Short mmCIF file of C-alpha atoms in Angstrom, two decimals:
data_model
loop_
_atom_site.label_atom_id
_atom_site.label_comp_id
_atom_site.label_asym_id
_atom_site.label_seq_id
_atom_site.Cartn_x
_atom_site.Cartn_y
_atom_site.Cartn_z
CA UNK A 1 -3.09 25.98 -16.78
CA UNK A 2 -6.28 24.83 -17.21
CA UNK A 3 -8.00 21.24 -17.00
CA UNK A 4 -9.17 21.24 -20.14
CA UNK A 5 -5.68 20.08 -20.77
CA UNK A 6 -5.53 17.80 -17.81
CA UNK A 7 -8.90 16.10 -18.12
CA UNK A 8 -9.83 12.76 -16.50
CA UNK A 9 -8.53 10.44 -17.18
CA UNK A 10 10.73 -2.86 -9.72
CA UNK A 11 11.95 -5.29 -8.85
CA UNK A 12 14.32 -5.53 -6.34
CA UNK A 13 15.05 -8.49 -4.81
CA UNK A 14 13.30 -10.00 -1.40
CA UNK A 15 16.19 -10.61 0.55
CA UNK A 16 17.85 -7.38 -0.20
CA UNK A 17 14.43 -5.46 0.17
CA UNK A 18 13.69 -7.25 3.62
CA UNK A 19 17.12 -6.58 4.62
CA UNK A 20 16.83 -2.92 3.72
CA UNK A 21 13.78 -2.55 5.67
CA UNK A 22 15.20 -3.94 8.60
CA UNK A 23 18.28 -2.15 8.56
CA UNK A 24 16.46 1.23 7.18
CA UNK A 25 12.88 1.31 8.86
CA UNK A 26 13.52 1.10 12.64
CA UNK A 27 13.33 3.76 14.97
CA UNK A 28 15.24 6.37 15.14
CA UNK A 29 18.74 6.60 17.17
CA UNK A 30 18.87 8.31 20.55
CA UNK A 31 20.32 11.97 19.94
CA UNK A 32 19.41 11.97 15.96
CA UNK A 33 17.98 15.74 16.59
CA UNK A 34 21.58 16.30 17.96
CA UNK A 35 23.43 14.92 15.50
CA UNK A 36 21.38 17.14 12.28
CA UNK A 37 22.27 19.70 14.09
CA UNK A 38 25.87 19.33 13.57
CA UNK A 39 26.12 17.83 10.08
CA UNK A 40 26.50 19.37 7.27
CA UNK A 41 24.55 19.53 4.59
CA UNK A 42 27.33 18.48 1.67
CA UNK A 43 26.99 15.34 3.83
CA UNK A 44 23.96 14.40 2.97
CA UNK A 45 23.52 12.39 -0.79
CA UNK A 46 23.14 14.89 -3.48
CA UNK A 47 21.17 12.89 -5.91
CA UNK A 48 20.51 13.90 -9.46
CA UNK A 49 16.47 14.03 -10.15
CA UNK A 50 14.14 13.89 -12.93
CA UNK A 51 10.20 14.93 -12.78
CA UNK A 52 8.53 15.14 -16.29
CA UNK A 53 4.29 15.54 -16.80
CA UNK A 54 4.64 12.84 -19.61
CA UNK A 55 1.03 13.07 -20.98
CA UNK A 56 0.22 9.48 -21.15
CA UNK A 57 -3.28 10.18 -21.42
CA UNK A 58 -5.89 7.39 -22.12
CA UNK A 59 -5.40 5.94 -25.15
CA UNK A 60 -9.68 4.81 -24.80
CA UNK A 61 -10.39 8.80 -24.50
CA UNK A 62 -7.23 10.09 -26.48
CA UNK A 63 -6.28 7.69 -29.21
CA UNK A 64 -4.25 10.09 -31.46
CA UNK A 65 -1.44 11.53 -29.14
CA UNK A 66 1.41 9.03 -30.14
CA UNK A 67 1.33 7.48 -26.39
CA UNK A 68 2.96 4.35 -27.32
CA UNK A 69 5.70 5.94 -29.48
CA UNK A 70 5.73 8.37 -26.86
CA UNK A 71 6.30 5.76 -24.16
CA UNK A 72 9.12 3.76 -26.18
CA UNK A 73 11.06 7.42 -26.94
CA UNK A 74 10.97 9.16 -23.61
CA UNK A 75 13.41 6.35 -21.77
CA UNK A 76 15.84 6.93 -24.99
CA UNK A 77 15.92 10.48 -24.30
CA UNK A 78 19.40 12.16 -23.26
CA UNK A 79 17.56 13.70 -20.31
CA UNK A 80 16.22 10.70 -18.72
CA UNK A 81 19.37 9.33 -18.78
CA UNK A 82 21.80 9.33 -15.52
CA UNK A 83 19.51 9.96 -12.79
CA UNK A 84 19.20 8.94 -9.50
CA UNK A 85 15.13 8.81 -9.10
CA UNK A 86 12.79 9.35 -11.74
CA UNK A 87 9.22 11.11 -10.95
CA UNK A 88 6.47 10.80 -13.48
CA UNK A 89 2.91 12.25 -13.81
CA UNK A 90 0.24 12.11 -16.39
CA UNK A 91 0.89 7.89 -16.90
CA UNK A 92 -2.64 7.60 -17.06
CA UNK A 93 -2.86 5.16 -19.72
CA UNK A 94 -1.93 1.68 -18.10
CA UNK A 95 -0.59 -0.09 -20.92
CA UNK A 96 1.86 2.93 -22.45
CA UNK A 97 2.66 3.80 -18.84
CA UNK A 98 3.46 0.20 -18.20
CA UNK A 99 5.43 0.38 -21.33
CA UNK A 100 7.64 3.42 -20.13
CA UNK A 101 8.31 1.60 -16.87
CA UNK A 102 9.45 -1.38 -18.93
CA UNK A 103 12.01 0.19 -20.88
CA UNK A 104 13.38 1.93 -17.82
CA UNK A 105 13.75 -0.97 -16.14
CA UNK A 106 17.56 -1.48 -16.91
CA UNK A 107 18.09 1.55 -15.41
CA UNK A 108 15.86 2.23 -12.73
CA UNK A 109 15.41 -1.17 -11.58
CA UNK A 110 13.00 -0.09 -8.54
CA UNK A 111 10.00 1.35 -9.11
CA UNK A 112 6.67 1.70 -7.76
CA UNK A 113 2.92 1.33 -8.92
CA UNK A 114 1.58 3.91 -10.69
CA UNK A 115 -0.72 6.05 -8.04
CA UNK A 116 -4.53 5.29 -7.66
CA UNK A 117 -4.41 2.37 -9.59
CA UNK A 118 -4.66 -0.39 -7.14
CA UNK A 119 -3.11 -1.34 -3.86
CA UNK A 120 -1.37 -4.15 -4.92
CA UNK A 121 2.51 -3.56 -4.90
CA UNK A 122 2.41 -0.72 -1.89
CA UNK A 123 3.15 -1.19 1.87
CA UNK A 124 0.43 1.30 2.98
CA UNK A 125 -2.32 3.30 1.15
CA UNK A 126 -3.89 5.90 2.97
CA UNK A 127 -5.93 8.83 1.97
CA UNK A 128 -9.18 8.87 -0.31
CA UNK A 129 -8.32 5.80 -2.37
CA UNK A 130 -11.60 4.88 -4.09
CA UNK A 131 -11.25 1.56 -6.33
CA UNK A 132 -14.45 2.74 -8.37
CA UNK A 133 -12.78 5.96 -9.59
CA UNK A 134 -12.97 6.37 -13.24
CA UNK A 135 -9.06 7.07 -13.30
CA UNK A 136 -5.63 6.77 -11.33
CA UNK A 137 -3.25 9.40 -10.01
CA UNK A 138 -0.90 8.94 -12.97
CA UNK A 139 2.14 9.32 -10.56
CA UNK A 140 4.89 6.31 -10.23
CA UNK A 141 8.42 6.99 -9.40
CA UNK A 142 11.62 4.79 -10.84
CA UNK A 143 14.91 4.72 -9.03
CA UNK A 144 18.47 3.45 -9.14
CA UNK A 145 18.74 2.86 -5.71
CA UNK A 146 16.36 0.12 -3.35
CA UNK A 147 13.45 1.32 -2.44
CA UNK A 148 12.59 -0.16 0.73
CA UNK A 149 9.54 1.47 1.27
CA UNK A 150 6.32 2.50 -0.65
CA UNK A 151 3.25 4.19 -0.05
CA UNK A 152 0.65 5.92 -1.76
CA UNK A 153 -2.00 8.11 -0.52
CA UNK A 154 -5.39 9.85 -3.10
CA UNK A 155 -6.13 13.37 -1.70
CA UNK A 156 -9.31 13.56 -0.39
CA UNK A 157 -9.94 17.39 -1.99
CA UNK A 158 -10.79 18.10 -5.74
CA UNK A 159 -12.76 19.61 -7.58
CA UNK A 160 -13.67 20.05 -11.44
CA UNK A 161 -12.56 16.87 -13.70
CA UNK A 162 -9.76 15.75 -11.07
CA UNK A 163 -12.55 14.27 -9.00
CA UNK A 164 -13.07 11.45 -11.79
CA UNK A 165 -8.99 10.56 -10.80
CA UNK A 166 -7.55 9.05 -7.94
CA UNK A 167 -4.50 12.15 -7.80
CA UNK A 168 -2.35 11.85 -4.80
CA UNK A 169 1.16 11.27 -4.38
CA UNK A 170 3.77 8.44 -3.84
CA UNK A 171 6.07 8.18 -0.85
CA UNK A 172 9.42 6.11 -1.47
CA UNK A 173 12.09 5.56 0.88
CA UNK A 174 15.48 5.19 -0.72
CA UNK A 175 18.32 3.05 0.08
CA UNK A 176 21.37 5.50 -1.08
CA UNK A 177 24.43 3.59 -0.05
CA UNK A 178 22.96 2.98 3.48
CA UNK A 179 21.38 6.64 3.70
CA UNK A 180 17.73 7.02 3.87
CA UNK A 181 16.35 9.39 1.15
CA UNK A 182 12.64 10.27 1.42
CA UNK A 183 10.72 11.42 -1.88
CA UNK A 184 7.25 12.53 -2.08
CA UNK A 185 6.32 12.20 -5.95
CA UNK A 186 2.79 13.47 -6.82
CA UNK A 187 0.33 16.26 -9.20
CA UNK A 188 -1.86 18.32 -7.28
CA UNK A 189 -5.08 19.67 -8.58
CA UNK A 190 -5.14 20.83 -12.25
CA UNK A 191 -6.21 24.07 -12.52
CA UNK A 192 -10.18 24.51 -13.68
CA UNK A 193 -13.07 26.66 -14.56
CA UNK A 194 -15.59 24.40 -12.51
CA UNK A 195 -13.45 25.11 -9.56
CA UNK A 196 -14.27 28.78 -9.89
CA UNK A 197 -15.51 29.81 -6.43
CA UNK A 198 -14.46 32.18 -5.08
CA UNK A 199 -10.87 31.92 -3.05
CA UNK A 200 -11.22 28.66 -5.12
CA UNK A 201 -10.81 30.65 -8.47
CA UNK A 202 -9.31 27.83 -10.91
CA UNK A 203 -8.49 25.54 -8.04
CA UNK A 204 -6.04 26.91 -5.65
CA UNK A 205 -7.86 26.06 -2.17
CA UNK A 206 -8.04 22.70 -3.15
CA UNK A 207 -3.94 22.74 -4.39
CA UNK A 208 -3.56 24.10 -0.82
CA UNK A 209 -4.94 21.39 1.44
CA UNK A 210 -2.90 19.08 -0.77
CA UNK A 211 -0.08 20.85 -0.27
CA UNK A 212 -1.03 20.66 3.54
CA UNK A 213 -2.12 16.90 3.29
CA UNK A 214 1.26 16.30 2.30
CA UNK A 215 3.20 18.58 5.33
CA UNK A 216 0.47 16.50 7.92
CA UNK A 217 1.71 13.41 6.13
CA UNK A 218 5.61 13.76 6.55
CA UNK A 219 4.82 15.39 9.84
CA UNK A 220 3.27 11.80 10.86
CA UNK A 221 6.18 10.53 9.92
CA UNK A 222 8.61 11.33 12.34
CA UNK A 223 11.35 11.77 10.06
CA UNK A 224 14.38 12.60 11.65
CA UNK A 225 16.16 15.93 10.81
CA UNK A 226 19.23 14.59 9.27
CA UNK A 227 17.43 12.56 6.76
CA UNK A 228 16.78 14.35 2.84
CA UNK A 229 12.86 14.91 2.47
CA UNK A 230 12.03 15.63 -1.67
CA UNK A 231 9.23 16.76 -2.69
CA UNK A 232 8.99 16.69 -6.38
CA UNK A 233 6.32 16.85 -9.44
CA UNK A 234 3.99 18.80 -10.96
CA UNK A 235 2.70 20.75 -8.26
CA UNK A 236 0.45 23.49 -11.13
CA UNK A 237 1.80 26.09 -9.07
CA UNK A 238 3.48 28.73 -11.54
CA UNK A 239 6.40 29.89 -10.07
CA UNK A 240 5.89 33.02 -10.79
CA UNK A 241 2.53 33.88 -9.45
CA UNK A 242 1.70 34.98 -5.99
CA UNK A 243 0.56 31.04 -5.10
CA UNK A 244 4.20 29.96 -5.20
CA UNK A 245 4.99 31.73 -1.64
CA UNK A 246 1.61 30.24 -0.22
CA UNK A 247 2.91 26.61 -1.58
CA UNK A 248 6.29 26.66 -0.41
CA UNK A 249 5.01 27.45 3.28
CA UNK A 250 2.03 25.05 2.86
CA UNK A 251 3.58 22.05 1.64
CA UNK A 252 6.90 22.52 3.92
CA UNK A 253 9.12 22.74 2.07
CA UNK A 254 12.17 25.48 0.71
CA UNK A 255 12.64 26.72 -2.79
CA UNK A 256 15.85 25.41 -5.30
CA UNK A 257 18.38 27.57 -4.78
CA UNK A 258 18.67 28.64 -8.60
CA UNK A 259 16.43 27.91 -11.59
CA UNK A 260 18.27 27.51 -14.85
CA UNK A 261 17.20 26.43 -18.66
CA UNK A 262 14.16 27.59 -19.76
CA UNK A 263 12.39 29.43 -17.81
CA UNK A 264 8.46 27.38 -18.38
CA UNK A 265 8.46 24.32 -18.23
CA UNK A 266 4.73 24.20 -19.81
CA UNK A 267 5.11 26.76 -22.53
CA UNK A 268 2.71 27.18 -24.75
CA UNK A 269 4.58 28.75 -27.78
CA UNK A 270 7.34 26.75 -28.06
CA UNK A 271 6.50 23.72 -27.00
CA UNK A 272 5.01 22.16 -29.97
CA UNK A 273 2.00 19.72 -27.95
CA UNK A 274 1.05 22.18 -25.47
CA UNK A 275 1.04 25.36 -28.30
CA UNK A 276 -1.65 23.22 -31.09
CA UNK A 277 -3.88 22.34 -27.54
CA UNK A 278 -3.43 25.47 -26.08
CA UNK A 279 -2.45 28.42 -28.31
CA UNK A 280 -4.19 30.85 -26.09
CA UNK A 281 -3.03 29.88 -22.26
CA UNK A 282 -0.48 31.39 -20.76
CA UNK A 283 3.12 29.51 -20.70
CA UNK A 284 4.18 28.94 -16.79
CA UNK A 285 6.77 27.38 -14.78
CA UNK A 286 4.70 24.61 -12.56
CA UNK A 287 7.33 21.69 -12.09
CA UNK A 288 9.50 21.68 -9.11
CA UNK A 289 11.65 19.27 -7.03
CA UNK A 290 12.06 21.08 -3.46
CA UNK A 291 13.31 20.20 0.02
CA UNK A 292 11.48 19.61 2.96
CA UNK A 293 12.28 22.60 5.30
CA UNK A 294 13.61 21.53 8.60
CA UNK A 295 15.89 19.01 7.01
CA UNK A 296 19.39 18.14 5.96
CA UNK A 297 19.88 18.95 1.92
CA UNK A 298 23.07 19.43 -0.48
CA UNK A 299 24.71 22.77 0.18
CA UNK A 300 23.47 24.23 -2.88
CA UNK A 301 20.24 22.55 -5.32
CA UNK A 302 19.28 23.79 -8.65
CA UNK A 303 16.26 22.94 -10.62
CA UNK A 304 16.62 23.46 -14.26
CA UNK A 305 14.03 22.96 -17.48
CA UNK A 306 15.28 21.01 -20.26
CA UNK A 307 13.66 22.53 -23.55
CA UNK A 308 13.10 18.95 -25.01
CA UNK A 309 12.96 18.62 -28.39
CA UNK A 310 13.45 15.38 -30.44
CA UNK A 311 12.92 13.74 -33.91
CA UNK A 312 9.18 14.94 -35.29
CA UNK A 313 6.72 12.29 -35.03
CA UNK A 314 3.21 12.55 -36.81
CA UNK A 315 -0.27 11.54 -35.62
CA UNK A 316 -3.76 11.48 -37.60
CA UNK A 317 -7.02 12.25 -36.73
CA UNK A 318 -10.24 13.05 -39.07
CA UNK A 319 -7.97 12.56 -41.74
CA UNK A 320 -5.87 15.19 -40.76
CA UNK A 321 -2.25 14.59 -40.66
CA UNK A 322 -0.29 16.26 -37.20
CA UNK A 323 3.64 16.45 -36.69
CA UNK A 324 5.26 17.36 -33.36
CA UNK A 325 8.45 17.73 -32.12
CA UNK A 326 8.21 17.24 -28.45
CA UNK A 327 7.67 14.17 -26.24
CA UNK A 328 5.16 16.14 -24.05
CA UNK A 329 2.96 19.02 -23.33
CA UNK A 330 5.43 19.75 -20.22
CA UNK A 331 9.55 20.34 -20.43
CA UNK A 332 11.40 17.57 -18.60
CA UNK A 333 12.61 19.53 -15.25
CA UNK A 334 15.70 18.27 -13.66
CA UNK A 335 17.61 18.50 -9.99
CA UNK A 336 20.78 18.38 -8.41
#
């Protein structure tokens, strides 16, 4: 998948936040290693989640890609609907992204900033955050349940056009009925000619101490054992090249235990954006919502790619008039 396709670029109430917090956020119980050891993992919440590469793009550099019909469709869609967190990359373009978050409000009422944008709204920011970057990390994450804590952190490795964006990921803390759930959100390094050297080739040492940067960061953490750890987005690791072992071990985490639906969830032939701006790249499975090895999870998680496809929608350029069928470049992927 190459860059040329991935160029540069909430409200919950105070009380019950600060309450949350309180409640959610203090140290760990004496014996917590103990008692993961002996629970189950049906115990644990099995929560139903979305991650979907929405290619919200910047309107300033990409005026003719639909964004803002784009961002009023995709929270209408039957497979946004129903979920317990929501993880979203490629809302680059602040006021269709905004948009999008807007009309998902009624049903994912908590939400965070969008990555790389700012540091207003987050608890912490950590990592390369630059404020003079060109463009943000395009990743935010929407949930039904209280989020009662929020952080974002800019990888300090990239190469090629990622370097003009402030990619990173999100870390949310969910409130699920009293249970902490911890989801990482993010979208690692797109893959790129100019990142061509050597064990580099189109990017992958850089996706690796990403991948890393986020097992250091949940290792920080302290988080005990019987708590859920996500990891979820578009990670641009195809799962069926030789990188996804080297992923799965570097970022921590375990694979889904079955992957249904499609099987790409960027495919380039039948996906009806990504096959006009790409007819000659390769179609590959690259979005993924994993588990944090060493953890609690649901007995059994599946990942599966929704082939998307919705009412045609035409764009013009030069003149020229172009009809799609898709609300992306990416298929939606969803877990549970």
């Amino acid at each position: 998948m190459t860059t040329d396709r991935r160029t540069v670029l909430g409200a919950a109430a105070a009380a019950t936040a600060l309450a949350a917090t309180a409640a959610l956020l203090g140290a760990a119980p004496a014996g917590a290693a103990t008692a993961a050891a002996q629970q189950q993992p049906g115990d644990t919440p099995r929560l139903q989640v979305l991650t979907y590469n929405t290619f919200l793009f910047s309107k300033t550099l990409y005026p003719n890609w639909g964004q803002d019909h784009r961002a009023r469709t995709i929270p209408e869609a039957d497979f946004f609907q129903g979920k317990d967190v929501v993880v979203l990359q490629e809302a680059f373009d602040n006021s269709s992204s905004d948009a999008l978050k807007q009309h998902a409000a009624d049903s994912y009422p908590y939400q965070t900033p969008v990555v790389g944008r700012s540091k207003s709204g987050w608890d912490a920011t950590g990592g390369a955050y630059s404020g003079t970057t060109p463009e943000d990390g395009g990743v935010t994450l929407l949930s039904k349940w209280p989020i009662v804590h929020r952080e974002q952190y800019v990888y300090a490795d990239a190469c090629g056009s990622d370097k003009f964006s402030n990619k990173g990921f999100v870390y949310a803390v969910l409130d699920v009925n009293g249970t902490r759930v911890h989801v990482v959100g993010t979208h690692t390094q797109a893959t790129d000619s100019a990142c061509a050297e050597g064990e580099n080739s189109g990017g992958r040492a850089v996706r690796a101490k990403q991948f890393k940067a986020i097992d250091a960061f949940l290792d920080a953490k302290h988080i005990p054992a019987d708590e859920q750890v996500m990891v979820a987005g578009d990670l641009n690791v195809d799962r069926y090249g030789d990188e996804y072992a080297s992923m799965l071990s570097d970022a921590g985490v375990v694979p889904a235990d079955a992957r249904t639906g499609h099987p790409h969830s960027f495919d380039t032939r039948e996906n009806s954006i990504a096959a006009d701006r790409y007819p000659q790249a390769p179609s590959e499975d690259l979005d993924h919502v994993l588990h944090r090895s060493g953890h609690v999870r649901p007995d059994s998680w599946t990942n599966h790619v929704v082939k998307e496809q919705t009412e045609p929608w035409t764009v013009s350029s030069w003149g020229k008039e172009y009809t799609y069928d898709n609300l992306s470049d990416h298929y939606p992927v969803t877990a549970g």
